[in-house]
CSV table of C-alpha atoms and ligand atoms in Angstrom, one decimal:
chain,number,residue,atom,x,y,z
A,27,MET,CA,15.0,20.3,-12.2
A,28,ARG,CA,12.7,17.3,-11.5
A,29,ARG,CA,9.4,18.4,-10.1
A,30,ILE,CA,8.3,16.1,-7.3
A,31,SER,CA,5.2,15.8,-5.1
A,32,VAL,CA,4.9,13.5,-2.1
A,33,PHE,CA,1.5,12.5,-0.8
A,34,GLY,CA,1.5,11.1,2.7
A,35,ALA,CA,4.8,12.9,3.3
A,36,THR,CA,4.6,12.6,7.1
A,37,GLY,CA,4.1,8.9,7.1
A,38,SER,CA,6.6,6.0,7.2
A,39,ILE,CA,7.0,5.8,3.4
A,40,GLY,CA,6.8,9.6,3.0
A,41,LYS,CA,9.6,10.2,5.4
A,42,ASN,CA,11.8,7.6,3.8
A,43,THR,CA,11.1,9.3,0.4
A,44,LEU,CA,12.1,12.7,1.7
A,45,ASP,CA,15.2,11.1,3.3
A,46,LEU,CA,16.4,10.2,-0.3
A,47,LEU,CA,15.9,13.7,-1.7
A,48,THR,CA,18.1,16.7,-1.3
A,49,PRO,CA,16.8,20.3,-1.1
A,50,GLY,CA,18.0,22.3,-4.1
A,51,GLU,CA,18.4,19.2,-6.2
A,52,VAL,CA,14.7,18.7,-6.8
A,53,GLU,CA,11.8,21.1,-7.0
A,54,ILE,CA,9.1,20.0,-4.5
A,55,VAL,CA,5.7,20.9,-5.8
A,56,ALA,CA,3.3,19.5,-3.1
A,57,LEU,CA,3.7,17.8,0.3
A,58,SER,CA,0.6,16.3,2.0
A,59,GLY,CA,0.1,15.0,5.5
A,60,GLY,CA,-2.4,14.7,8.3
A,61,ARG,CA,-2.3,15.9,11.9
A,62,GLN,CA,1.5,16.1,12.2
A,63,VAL,CA,1.4,19.7,11.1
A,64,ASP,CA,4.8,20.7,12.6
A,65,LEU,CA,6.6,17.9,10.7
A,66,LEU,CA,4.7,18.8,7.5
A,67,ALA,CA,5.6,22.5,7.8
A,68,ALA,CA,9.2,21.7,8.6
A,69,GLU,CA,9.6,19.5,5.5
A,70,ALA,CA,7.8,22.1,3.3
A,71,ARG,CA,10.2,24.8,4.6
A,72,ARG,CA,13.3,22.6,4.2
A,73,PHE,CA,12.4,21.8,0.6
A,74,ARG,CA,10.8,25.1,-0.2
A,75,ALA,CA,7.6,23.4,-1.4
A,76,GLN,CA,5.0,25.3,-3.5
A,77,VAL,CA,2.2,24.0,-1.3
A,78,ALA,CA,1.7,22.0,1.9
A,79,VAL,CA,-1.7,20.3,2.4
A,80,THR,CA,-3.2,18.6,5.5
A,81,CYS,CA,-6.1,16.4,4.8
A,82,TYR,CA,-7.8,17.7,8.0
A,83,PRO,CA,-9.6,21.0,7.7
A,84,ASP,CA,-9.3,21.7,11.4
A,85,CYS,CA,-5.5,21.6,11.0
A,86,TYR,CA,-5.5,24.5,8.5
A,87,GLU,CA,-4.9,27.4,11.0
A,88,ALA,CA,-2.0,25.6,12.6
A,89,LEU,CA,-0.4,24.8,9.2
A,90,LYS,CA,-0.9,28.3,7.9
A,91,ASN,CA,0.7,29.8,11.0
A,92,ALA,CA,3.6,27.3,10.8
A,93,LEU,CA,4.2,28.5,7.2
A,94,ALA,CA,3.7,32.2,7.8
A,95,GLY,CA,6.2,34.4,6.0
A,96,THR,CA,7.7,31.6,4.0
A,97,GLY,CA,5.7,32.1,0.8
A,98,ILE,CA,4.6,28.4,0.9
A,99,GLU,CA,0.9,28.0,0.4
A,100,ALA,CA,-1.1,26.1,3.0
A,101,ALA,CA,-4.2,24.2,2.2
A,102,ALA,CA,-6.5,21.7,4.0
A,103,GLY,CA,-9.2,19.1,3.4
A,104,PRO,CA,-9.5,16.0,1.1
A,105,GLU,CA,-10.4,18.2,-1.9
A,106,ALA,CA,-7.3,20.3,-1.4
A,107,VAL,CA,-5.2,17.1,-1.4
A,108,VAL,CA,-6.7,16.1,-4.7
A,109,GLU,CA,-6.2,19.7,-6.1
A,110,ALA,CA,-2.5,19.5,-5.1
A,111,ALA,CA,-2.2,16.5,-7.3
A,112,ASP,CA,-3.5,18.6,-10.2
A,113,ARG,CA,-0.3,20.6,-10.0
A,114,PRO,CA,2.1,19.3,-12.7
A,115,ALA,CA,4.9,17.1,-11.4
A,116,ASP,CA,7.3,14.7,-13.0
A,117,TRP,CA,7.5,12.2,-10.2
A,118,VAL,CA,4.8,11.7,-7.6
A,119,MET,CA,5.0,9.5,-4.5
A,120,SER,CA,1.6,8.0,-3.6
A,121,ALA,CA,2.0,7.2,0.1
A,122,ILE,CA,-1.3,8.1,1.7
A,123,VAL,CA,-2.7,5.1,3.7
A,124,GLY,CA,-6.0,3.6,2.7
A,125,ALA,CA,-8.5,4.2,-0.1
A,126,ALA,CA,-8.0,8.0,0.4
A,127,GLY,CA,-4.9,7.6,-1.7
A,128,LEU,CA,-6.9,6.7,-4.8
A,129,LEU,CA,-8.1,10.1,-6.0
A,130,PRO,CA,-4.8,12.0,-5.6
A,131,GLY,CA,-3.1,9.1,-7.5
A,132,LEU,CA,-5.6,9.2,-10.3
A,133,ARG,CA,-5.2,12.9,-10.7
A,134,ALA,CA,-1.4,12.8,-10.7
A,135,LEU,CA,-1.4,10.3,-13.6
A,136,ARG,CA,-3.0,13.0,-15.8
A,137,HIS,CA,0.4,14.8,-16.1
A,138,GLY,CA,1.8,11.7,-17.9
A,139,GLY,CA,4.8,11.5,-15.5
A,140,THR,CA,5.7,8.8,-13.0
A,141,LEU,CA,3.5,7.7,-10.1
A,142,ALA,CA,5.6,5.8,-7.5
A,143,LEU,CA,2.8,3.7,-5.9
A,144,ALA,CA,3.2,2.7,-2.3
A,145,ASN,CA,-0.6,3.1,-1.8
A,146,LYS,CA,-1.6,-0.5,-2.6
A,147,GLU,CA,-5.2,0.2,-1.7
A,148,SER,CA,-5.7,2.1,-4.9
A,149,LEU,CA,-4.7,-0.9,-7.0
A,150,VAL,CA,-6.9,-3.2,-4.9
A,151,THR,CA,-9.8,-0.8,-5.0
A,152,ALA,CA,-9.6,0.4,-8.6
A,153,GLY,CA,-6.7,-1.4,-10.3
A,154,GLU,CA,-8.5,-1.5,-13.7
A,155,LEU,CA,-9.2,2.2,-13.6
A,156,LEU,CA,-5.7,3.2,-12.4
A,157,MET,CA,-3.9,1.2,-15.0
A,158,ALA,CA,-6.3,2.5,-17.8
A,159,GLU,CA,-5.7,6.1,-16.6
A,160,ALA,CA,-2.0,5.6,-16.8
A,161,ARG,CA,-2.2,4.2,-20.3
A,162,CYS,CA,-4.5,7.0,-21.4
A,163,HIS,CA,-2.1,9.7,-20.3
A,164,GLY,CA,1.1,7.9,-21.2
A,165,ALA,CA,2.1,7.9,-17.5
A,166,THR,CA,4.2,5.3,-15.8
A,167,ILE,CA,3.3,3.5,-12.5
A,168,LEU,CA,6.2,2.1,-10.6
A,169,PRO,CA,5.4,-0.2,-7.7
A,170,VAL,CA,6.9,0.8,-4.3
A,171,ASP,CA,5.6,-2.1,-2.2
A,172,SER,CA,8.8,-4.1,-1.6
A,173,GLU,CA,7.4,-7.4,-3.1
A,174,HIS,CA,6.1,-5.7,-6.2
A,175,SER,CA,9.2,-3.7,-6.7
A,176,ALA,CA,11.0,-7.0,-6.4
A,177,VAL,CA,8.8,-8.6,-9.0
A,178,PHE,CA,9.1,-5.6,-11.3
A,179,GLN,CA,12.9,-5.7,-11.0
A,180,THR,CA,13.0,-9.5,-11.6
A,181,LEU,CA,10.9,-9.2,-14.7
A,182,THR,CA,13.0,-6.5,-16.3
A,183,GLY,CA,14.4,-7.7,-19.5
A,184,GLU,CA,12.5,-11.0,-19.3
A,185,ASP,CA,9.9,-12.4,-21.6
A,186,ARG,CA,6.6,-12.1,-19.8
A,187,SER,CA,5.1,-15.0,-21.7
A,188,ALA,CA,7.7,-17.3,-20.2
A,189,VAL,CA,6.6,-16.6,-16.6
A,190,GLU,CA,4.9,-19.5,-14.9
A,191,ARG,CA,4.6,-18.2,-11.4
A,192,VAL,CA,5.1,-15.2,-9.2
A,193,ILE,CA,5.9,-15.8,-5.5
A,194,ILE,CA,5.6,-13.0,-3.0
A,195,THR,CA,7.1,-13.5,0.4
A,196,ALA,CA,5.4,-12.8,3.8
A,197,SER,CA,7.4,-12.5,7.0
A,198,GLY,CA,4.4,-14.0,8.8
A,199,GLY,CA,4.4,-11.0,11.2
A,200,PRO,CA,4.4,-11.2,15.0
A,201,PHE,CA,1.8,-13.9,15.2
A,202,ARG,CA,3.4,-16.3,12.6
A,203,ASP,CA,3.4,-19.3,15.0
A,204,TRP,CA,0.5,-18.4,17.3
A,205,PRO,CA,-2.3,-21.0,17.5
A,206,LEU,CA,-5.8,-19.9,16.7
A,207,GLU,CA,-6.9,-19.7,20.4
A,208,ARG,CA,-4.1,-17.3,21.2
A,209,LEU,CA,-4.8,-15.2,18.0
A,210,ALA,CA,-8.4,-14.6,19.2
A,211,GLY,CA,-7.0,-12.6,22.2
A,212,ALA,CA,-4.3,-10.6,20.3
A,213,THR,CA,-4.2,-6.9,21.1
A,214,PRO,CA,-3.4,-3.9,18.8
A,215,GLU,CA,-0.1,-3.4,20.7
A,216,GLN,CA,1.0,-7.0,20.0
A,217,ALA,CA,-0.2,-6.7,16.4
A,218,VAL,CA,1.7,-3.5,15.7
A,219,ALA,CA,5.0,-4.9,16.7
A,220,HIS,CA,6.4,-6.2,13.4
A,221,PRO,CA,9.5,-8.3,13.7
A,222,ASN,CA,11.3,-7.0,10.6
A,223,TRP,CA,9.8,-3.8,9.2
A,224,ALA,CA,9.2,-0.4,10.7
A,225,MET,CA,6.0,0.7,9.1
A,226,GLY,CA,2.8,2.8,9.8
A,227,LYS,CA,0.4,1.4,12.4
A,228,ARG,CA,-2.3,0.3,10.0
A,229,ILE,CA,-0.1,-1.7,7.6
A,230,SER,CA,1.7,-3.2,10.6
A,231,ILE,CA,-1.5,-4.6,12.0
A,232,ASP,CA,-2.5,-5.7,8.4
A,233,SER,CA,0.8,-7.6,8.3
A,234,ALA,CA,-0.1,-9.4,11.6
A,235,SER,CA,-3.5,-10.5,10.2
A,236,MET,CA,-2.0,-11.2,6.7
A,237,PHE,CA,-4.5,-8.7,5.3
A,238,ASN,CA,-1.5,-6.9,4.0
A,239,LYS,CA,-0.4,-10.0,2.1
A,240,ALA,CA,-4.0,-10.4,0.9
A,241,LEU,CA,-4.0,-6.9,-0.5
A,242,GLU,CA,-0.6,-7.6,-2.1
A,243,LEU,CA,-1.9,-10.7,-3.8
A,244,ILE,CA,-4.6,-8.6,-5.4
A,245,GLU,CA,-2.1,-5.9,-6.1
A,246,THR,CA,0.1,-8.4,-8.0
A,247,ARG,CA,-2.8,-9.5,-10.1
A,248,GLU,CA,-3.9,-5.9,-10.9
A,249,PHE,CA,-0.5,-4.4,-11.6
A,250,PHE,CA,1.2,-7.3,-13.5
A,251,GLY,CA,-1.9,-8.9,-15.0
A,252,PHE,CA,-0.9,-12.5,-14.1
A,253,GLU,CA,-3.7,-15.1,-13.6
A,254,PRO,CA,-4.6,-15.7,-9.9
A,255,GLY,CA,-3.4,-19.3,-10.2
A,256,GLN,CA,0.1,-18.1,-11.1
A,257,ILE,CA,0.5,-15.9,-7.9
A,258,GLU,CA,1.6,-17.6,-4.7
A,259,VAL,CA,2.5,-16.5,-1.2
A,260,ILE,CA,5.3,-18.1,0.8
A,261,VAL,CA,6.1,-17.4,4.4
A,262,HIS,CA,9.8,-16.4,4.7
A,263,PRO,CA,10.5,-15.2,8.3
A,264,GLN,CA,13.8,-13.4,7.5
A,265,SER,CA,12.2,-10.9,4.9
A,266,ILE,CA,15.4,-11.0,2.8
A,267,ILE,CA,13.9,-12.4,-0.4
A,268,HIS,CA,11.0,-10.1,-1.3
A,269,ALA,CA,9.7,-12.0,-4.3
A,270,MET,CA,10.6,-14.6,-6.8
A,271,VAL,CA,9.6,-15.3,-10.4
A,272,GLY,CA,9.5,-18.8,-11.9
A,273,PHE,CA,10.0,-19.3,-15.6
A,274,SER,CA,9.0,-22.0,-18.1
A,275,ASP,CA,12.5,-23.4,-18.1
A,276,GLY,CA,12.3,-24.2,-14.4
A,277,GLY,CA,14.5,-21.4,-13.3
A,278,ILE,CA,13.5,-19.1,-10.5
A,279,LEU,CA,14.9,-15.5,-10.1
A,280,ALA,CA,14.7,-14.0,-6.6
A,281,HIS,CA,15.1,-10.5,-5.5
A,282,LEU,CA,17.0,-10.0,-2.2
A,283,GLY,CA,17.5,-6.9,-0.1
A,284,PRO,CA,17.5,-5.5,3.4
A,285,ALA,CA,14.1,-4.8,5.0
A,286,ASP,CA,14.4,-1.1,4.3
A,287,MET,CA,11.8,0.6,2.1
A,288,ARG,CA,14.3,3.1,0.9
A,289,HIS,CA,15.6,0.4,-1.5
A,290,ALA,CA,12.2,0.1,-3.3
A,291,ILE,CA,11.6,3.9,-3.1
A,292,GLY,CA,15.1,4.6,-4.4
A,293,TYR,CA,14.6,2.2,-7.3
A,294,ALA,CA,11.4,4.0,-8.3
A,295,LEU,CA,13.2,7.3,-7.9
A,296,ASN,CA,16.1,6.4,-10.2
A,297,TRP,CA,14.4,4.0,-12.6
A,298,PRO,CA,15.3,3.1,-15.3
A,299,ASP,CA,18.8,3.7,-13.9
A,300,ARG,CA,20.2,2.5,-10.7
A,301,ALA,CA,21.9,4.9,-8.3
A,302,HIS,CA,23.5,4.7,-4.9
A,303,VAL,CA,20.9,4.2,-2.1
A,304,PRO,CA,22.1,4.3,1.5
A,305,VAL,CA,20.6,1.0,2.8
A,306,GLU,CA,22.4,-1.7,4.7
A,307,ARG,CA,24.3,-4.2,2.6
A,308,LEU,CA,23.4,-7.8,3.3
A,309,ASP,CA,25.9,-10.0,5.0
A,310,LEU,CA,24.8,-13.4,3.8
A,311,ALA,CA,27.2,-15.4,5.9
A,312,ARG,CA,25.9,-13.7,9.0
A,313,LEU,CA,22.3,-14.3,7.9
A,314,ALA,CA,23.2,-18.0,7.4
A,315,ASN,CA,19.6,-19.2,6.9
A,316,LEU,CA,16.7,-18.3,4.7
A,317,SER,CA,13.7,-20.5,5.5
A,318,PHE,CA,10.3,-20.9,4.0
A,319,GLN,CA,6.9,-22.3,5.1
A,320,ALA,CA,3.5,-22.6,3.6
A,321,PRO,CA,1.0,-20.0,4.7
A,322,ASP,CA,-1.8,-21.2,7.0
A,323,GLU,CA,-5.1,-20.0,5.6
A,324,SER,CA,-7.1,-21.4,8.6
A,325,ARG,CA,-5.3,-19.0,10.9
A,326,PHE,CA,-5.0,-16.2,8.4
A,327,PRO,CA,-8.3,-16.3,6.4
A,328,ALA,CA,-7.5,-13.0,4.7
A,329,LEU,CA,-5.5,-14.9,2.1
A,330,ARG,CA,-8.5,-17.1,1.2
A,331,LEU,CA,-10.7,-13.9,0.9
A,332,ALA,CA,-8.1,-12.4,-1.5
A,333,ARG,CA,-8.4,-15.4,-3.7
A,334,ALA,CA,-12.1,-14.7,-4.1
A,335,VAL,CA,-11.4,-11.1,-5.0
A,336,MET,CA,-8.8,-12.1,-7.6
A,337,ALA,CA,-11.2,-14.4,-9.2
A,338,THR,CA,-14.1,-11.9,-9.3
A,339,ARG,CA,-12.3,-8.6,-9.8
A,340,GLY,CA,-14.7,-5.8,-10.8
A,341,LEU,CA,-15.8,-4.0,-7.7
A,342,SER,CA,-15.0,-6.8,-5.2
A,343,GLY,CA,-11.6,-5.3,-4.5
A,344,ALA,CA,-13.2,-2.0,-3.4
A,345,VAL,CA,-15.6,-3.9,-1.1
A,346,PHE,CA,-12.8,-6.0,0.3
A,347,ASN,CA,-10.6,-3.1,1.1
A,348,ALA,CA,-13.3,-0.8,2.5
A,349,ALA,CA,-14.6,-3.6,4.8
A,350,LYS,CA,-11.1,-4.3,5.9
A,351,GLU,CA,-10.5,-0.6,6.7
A,352,VAL,CA,-13.7,-0.5,8.8
A,353,ALA,CA,-12.8,-3.8,10.6
A,354,LEU,CA,-9.3,-2.5,11.3
A,355,ASP,CA,-10.7,0.7,12.8
A,356,HIS,CA,-12.8,-1.3,15.2
A,357,PHE,CA,-9.9,-3.6,16.1
A,358,ILE,CA,-7.7,-0.6,16.9
A,359,ALA,CA,-10.5,0.8,19.1
A,360,ARG,CA,-10.7,-2.6,20.8
A,361,ARG,CA,-14.3,-3.1,19.8
A,362,LEU,CA,-13.5,-6.1,17.6
A,363,GLY,CA,-11.2,-9.1,18.3
A,364,PHE,CA,-8.3,-9.9,16.0
A,365,LEU,CA,-10.0,-12.8,14.3
A,366,GLU,CA,-13.2,-11.0,13.9
A,367,MET,CA,-11.7,-8.6,11.4
A,368,ALA,CA,-11.7,-11.4,8.7
A,369,ALA,CA,-15.1,-12.5,9.7
A,370,VAL,CA,-16.5,-9.0,9.2
A,371,VAL,CA,-14.8,-8.7,5.8
A,372,GLU,CA,-16.1,-12.1,4.7
A,373,GLU,CA,-19.7,-11.3,5.8
A,374,THR,CA,-19.6,-7.9,4.2
A,375,MET,CA,-18.4,-9.3,0.9
A,376,ALA,CA,-21.3,-11.9,1.0
A,377,ARG,CA,-23.9,-9.2,1.9
A,378,VAL,CA,-22.8,-6.6,-0.7
A,379,SER,CA,-22.1,-8.9,-3.6
A,380,GLY,CA,-25.8,-8.9,-4.7
A,381,ASP,CA,-26.1,-5.1,-4.5
A,382,LEU,CA,-23.1,-4.3,-6.7
A,383,ARG,CA,-23.8,-3.2,-10.2
A,384,ARG,CA,-21.3,-1.9,-12.7
A,385,ASN,CA,-22.8,0.3,-15.3
A,386,ASP,CA,-20.4,-0.2,-18.1
A,387,ALA,CA,-17.9,-2.7,-19.5
A,388,VAL,CA,-15.2,-0.3,-18.2
A,389,LEU,CA,-15.3,0.3,-14.5
A,390,SER,CA,-16.1,3.9,-13.6
A,391,LEU,CA,-14.8,5.9,-10.7
A,392,ASN,CA,-18.4,6.4,-9.6
A,393,ASP,CA,-19.0,2.7,-9.5
A,394,VAL,CA,-15.8,2.3,-7.4
A,395,LEU,CA,-16.7,5.1,-4.9
A,396,ASN,CA,-20.2,3.8,-4.5
A,397,ALA,CA,-19.0,0.2,-3.9
A,398,ASP,CA,-16.6,1.6,-1.3
A,399,GLN,CA,-19.3,3.6,0.5
A,400,LEU,CA,-21.8,0.7,0.4
A,401,ALA,CA,-19.2,-1.7,1.8
A,402,ARG,CA,-18.3,0.7,4.6
A,403,GLN,CA,-22.0,1.0,5.6
A,404,LYS,CA,-22.5,-2.8,5.5
A,405,ALA,CA,-19.3,-3.5,7.3
A,406,GLU,CA,-20.4,-1.1,10.1
A,407,GLU,CA,-23.7,-3.0,10.4
A,408,VAL,CA,-21.9,-6.3,10.4
A,409,ALA,CA,-19.3,-5.1,12.9
A,410,ARG,CA,-22.0,-3.5,15.2
A,411,GLN,CA,-23.7,-6.9,15.6
A,412,ARG,CA,-20.4,-8.2,17.0
A,413,LEU,CA,-19.2,-5.3,19.0
A,414,ARG,CA,-18.0,-6.0,22.5
B,530,NAD,P1,1.6,5.9,7.6
B,530,NAD,O1,0.4,5.7,8.5
B,530,NAD,O2,2.9,6.0,8.3
B,530,NAD,O3,1.4,7.3,6.8
B,530,NAD,C1,0.3,7.6,6.1
B,530,NAD,C2,0.3,9.0,5.5
B,530,NAD,O4,-1.0,9.3,4.9
B,530,NAD,C3,0.5,10.1,6.5
B,530,NAD,O5,1.2,11.2,5.9
B,530,NAD,C4,-0.9,10.6,6.9
B,530,NAD,O6,-0.9,11.9,7.3
B,530,NAD,C5,-1.6,10.4,5.5
B,530,NAD,N1,-3.0,10.2,5.6
B,530,NAD,C6,-3.6,9.3,6.5
B,530,NAD,N2,-4.9,9.3,6.3
B,530,NAD,C7,-5.2,10.2,5.2
B,530,NAD,C8,-6.3,10.6,4.5
B,530,NAD,N3,-7.6,10.2,4.9
B,530,NAD,N4,-6.2,11.5,3.5
B,530,NAD,C9,-5.0,12.0,3.2
B,530,NAD,N5,-3.8,11.6,3.8
B,530,NAD,C10,-3.9,10.7,4.8
B,530,NAD,O7,1.5,4.8,6.5
B,530,NAD,P2,2.7,4.1,5.7
B,530,NAD,O8,3.2,3.0,6.5
B,530,NAD,O9,3.7,5.1,5.3
B,530,NAD,O10,2.0,3.6,4.4
B,530,NAD,C11,1.6,4.4,3.4
B,530,NAD,C12,1.1,3.5,2.2
B,530,NAD,O11,2.2,2.8,1.7
B,530,NAD,C13,0.0,2.5,2.6
B,530,NAD,O12,-0.8,2.3,1.5
B,530,NAD,C14,0.8,1.2,2.8
B,530,NAD,O13,0.1,0.1,2.6
B,530,NAD,C15,1.9,1.4,1.8
B,530,NAD,N6,3.1,0.7,2.1
B,530,NAD,C16,3.8,1.0,3.2
B,530,NAD,C17,5.0,0.3,3.5
B,530,NAD,C18,5.8,0.7,4.8
B,530,NAD,O14,6.9,0.1,4.9
B,530,NAD,N7,5.4,1.6,5.6
B,530,NAD,C19,5.4,-0.7,2.7
B,530,NAD,C20,4.7,-1.0,1.6
B,530,NAD,C21,3.6,-0.3,1.3
B,531,MG,MG1,4.8,-5.2,1.0
């Protein structure tokens, strides 16, 4: 039986992943979550998991009580999450949100199995390291972000050297057509209301600010190794085409599908085969129109910042992501305005760039974690100067 662990099992991607699995057909090794202890325990019971882990130490008692008498181990804290990834598994879903997903993902690769990677932040923060770790252990990383799954599927069987361009689509989010003056006053409630996708709160707001697409540009660069100039973003409000690949003969292959993450998760689960996945089938006549527009970098500066990261690589992705996470926290807490998030990230990148040192030709985990910490401190300083 296939041994499976799901990190971030109580989140949007985690729940969609468990929805595709059937108790008794898979052996669940570890499930991790946060404060939704009841949900975590219920899923651990349903799948008879070996261990359930909450990343919050203060949730330990509640989790232990909820699992009393089941024989399922309970654990808590960030280290326990990483230790759970040390348990051998054949297929691991990395669906923790934020840079916190990096360490469990790195550990899981050591088993040489498959890492289904929804946690884009780990590629942005430490792409070089993650890809090297996979190679070193003969592990496979499969992208779960819909655009990257689409690129991966489109490239299958193709000659990589014939690729001219990779185009990832962006819905444009709830503020696609908002003028700059209106964006300045956008609230967290407005930002979280994504028109096409049902996602976690943080990625929904990142979609509204296009920081999500910025992370995805960097993710495309790190995962597939294309040059920054080959990677494009196009706004496509219907979210039906997820990505396109253009080849040297002028042809473009597109990947289409419903806006349901279970497609990309199911693809990673069944790869290299394809199996039935219960998502809606597209009715193209009813859709009628697929439209495109160029992204507006003056209203969505995150895209411009991502270009800088793609050009520099090294530790700049760790800085970019950490500063973004800090700025997002302040926006959610209504201490920063919507447009100030990009300003904080840009200023943090400028302030930190001189302080960053990589010790070796190969990026080390310590370098990455230090850059992440330094950027969080600087971003707090920068944000504090702007706080309302
Ligand atoms: P979510 O907020 O719904 O769930 C996040 C999960 O991570 C929860 O289980 C939570 O308990 C856990 N978690 C949060 N902070 C943690 C920490 N510090 N340590 C350990 N666990 C922690 O998020 P989501 O929307 O499911 O997104 C998960 C990841 O997948 C993100 O990296 C996101 O960018 C990516 N992703 C999501 C979607 C989507 O449709 N939701 C699409 C593409 C990529
Ligand atoms: Mg995506």
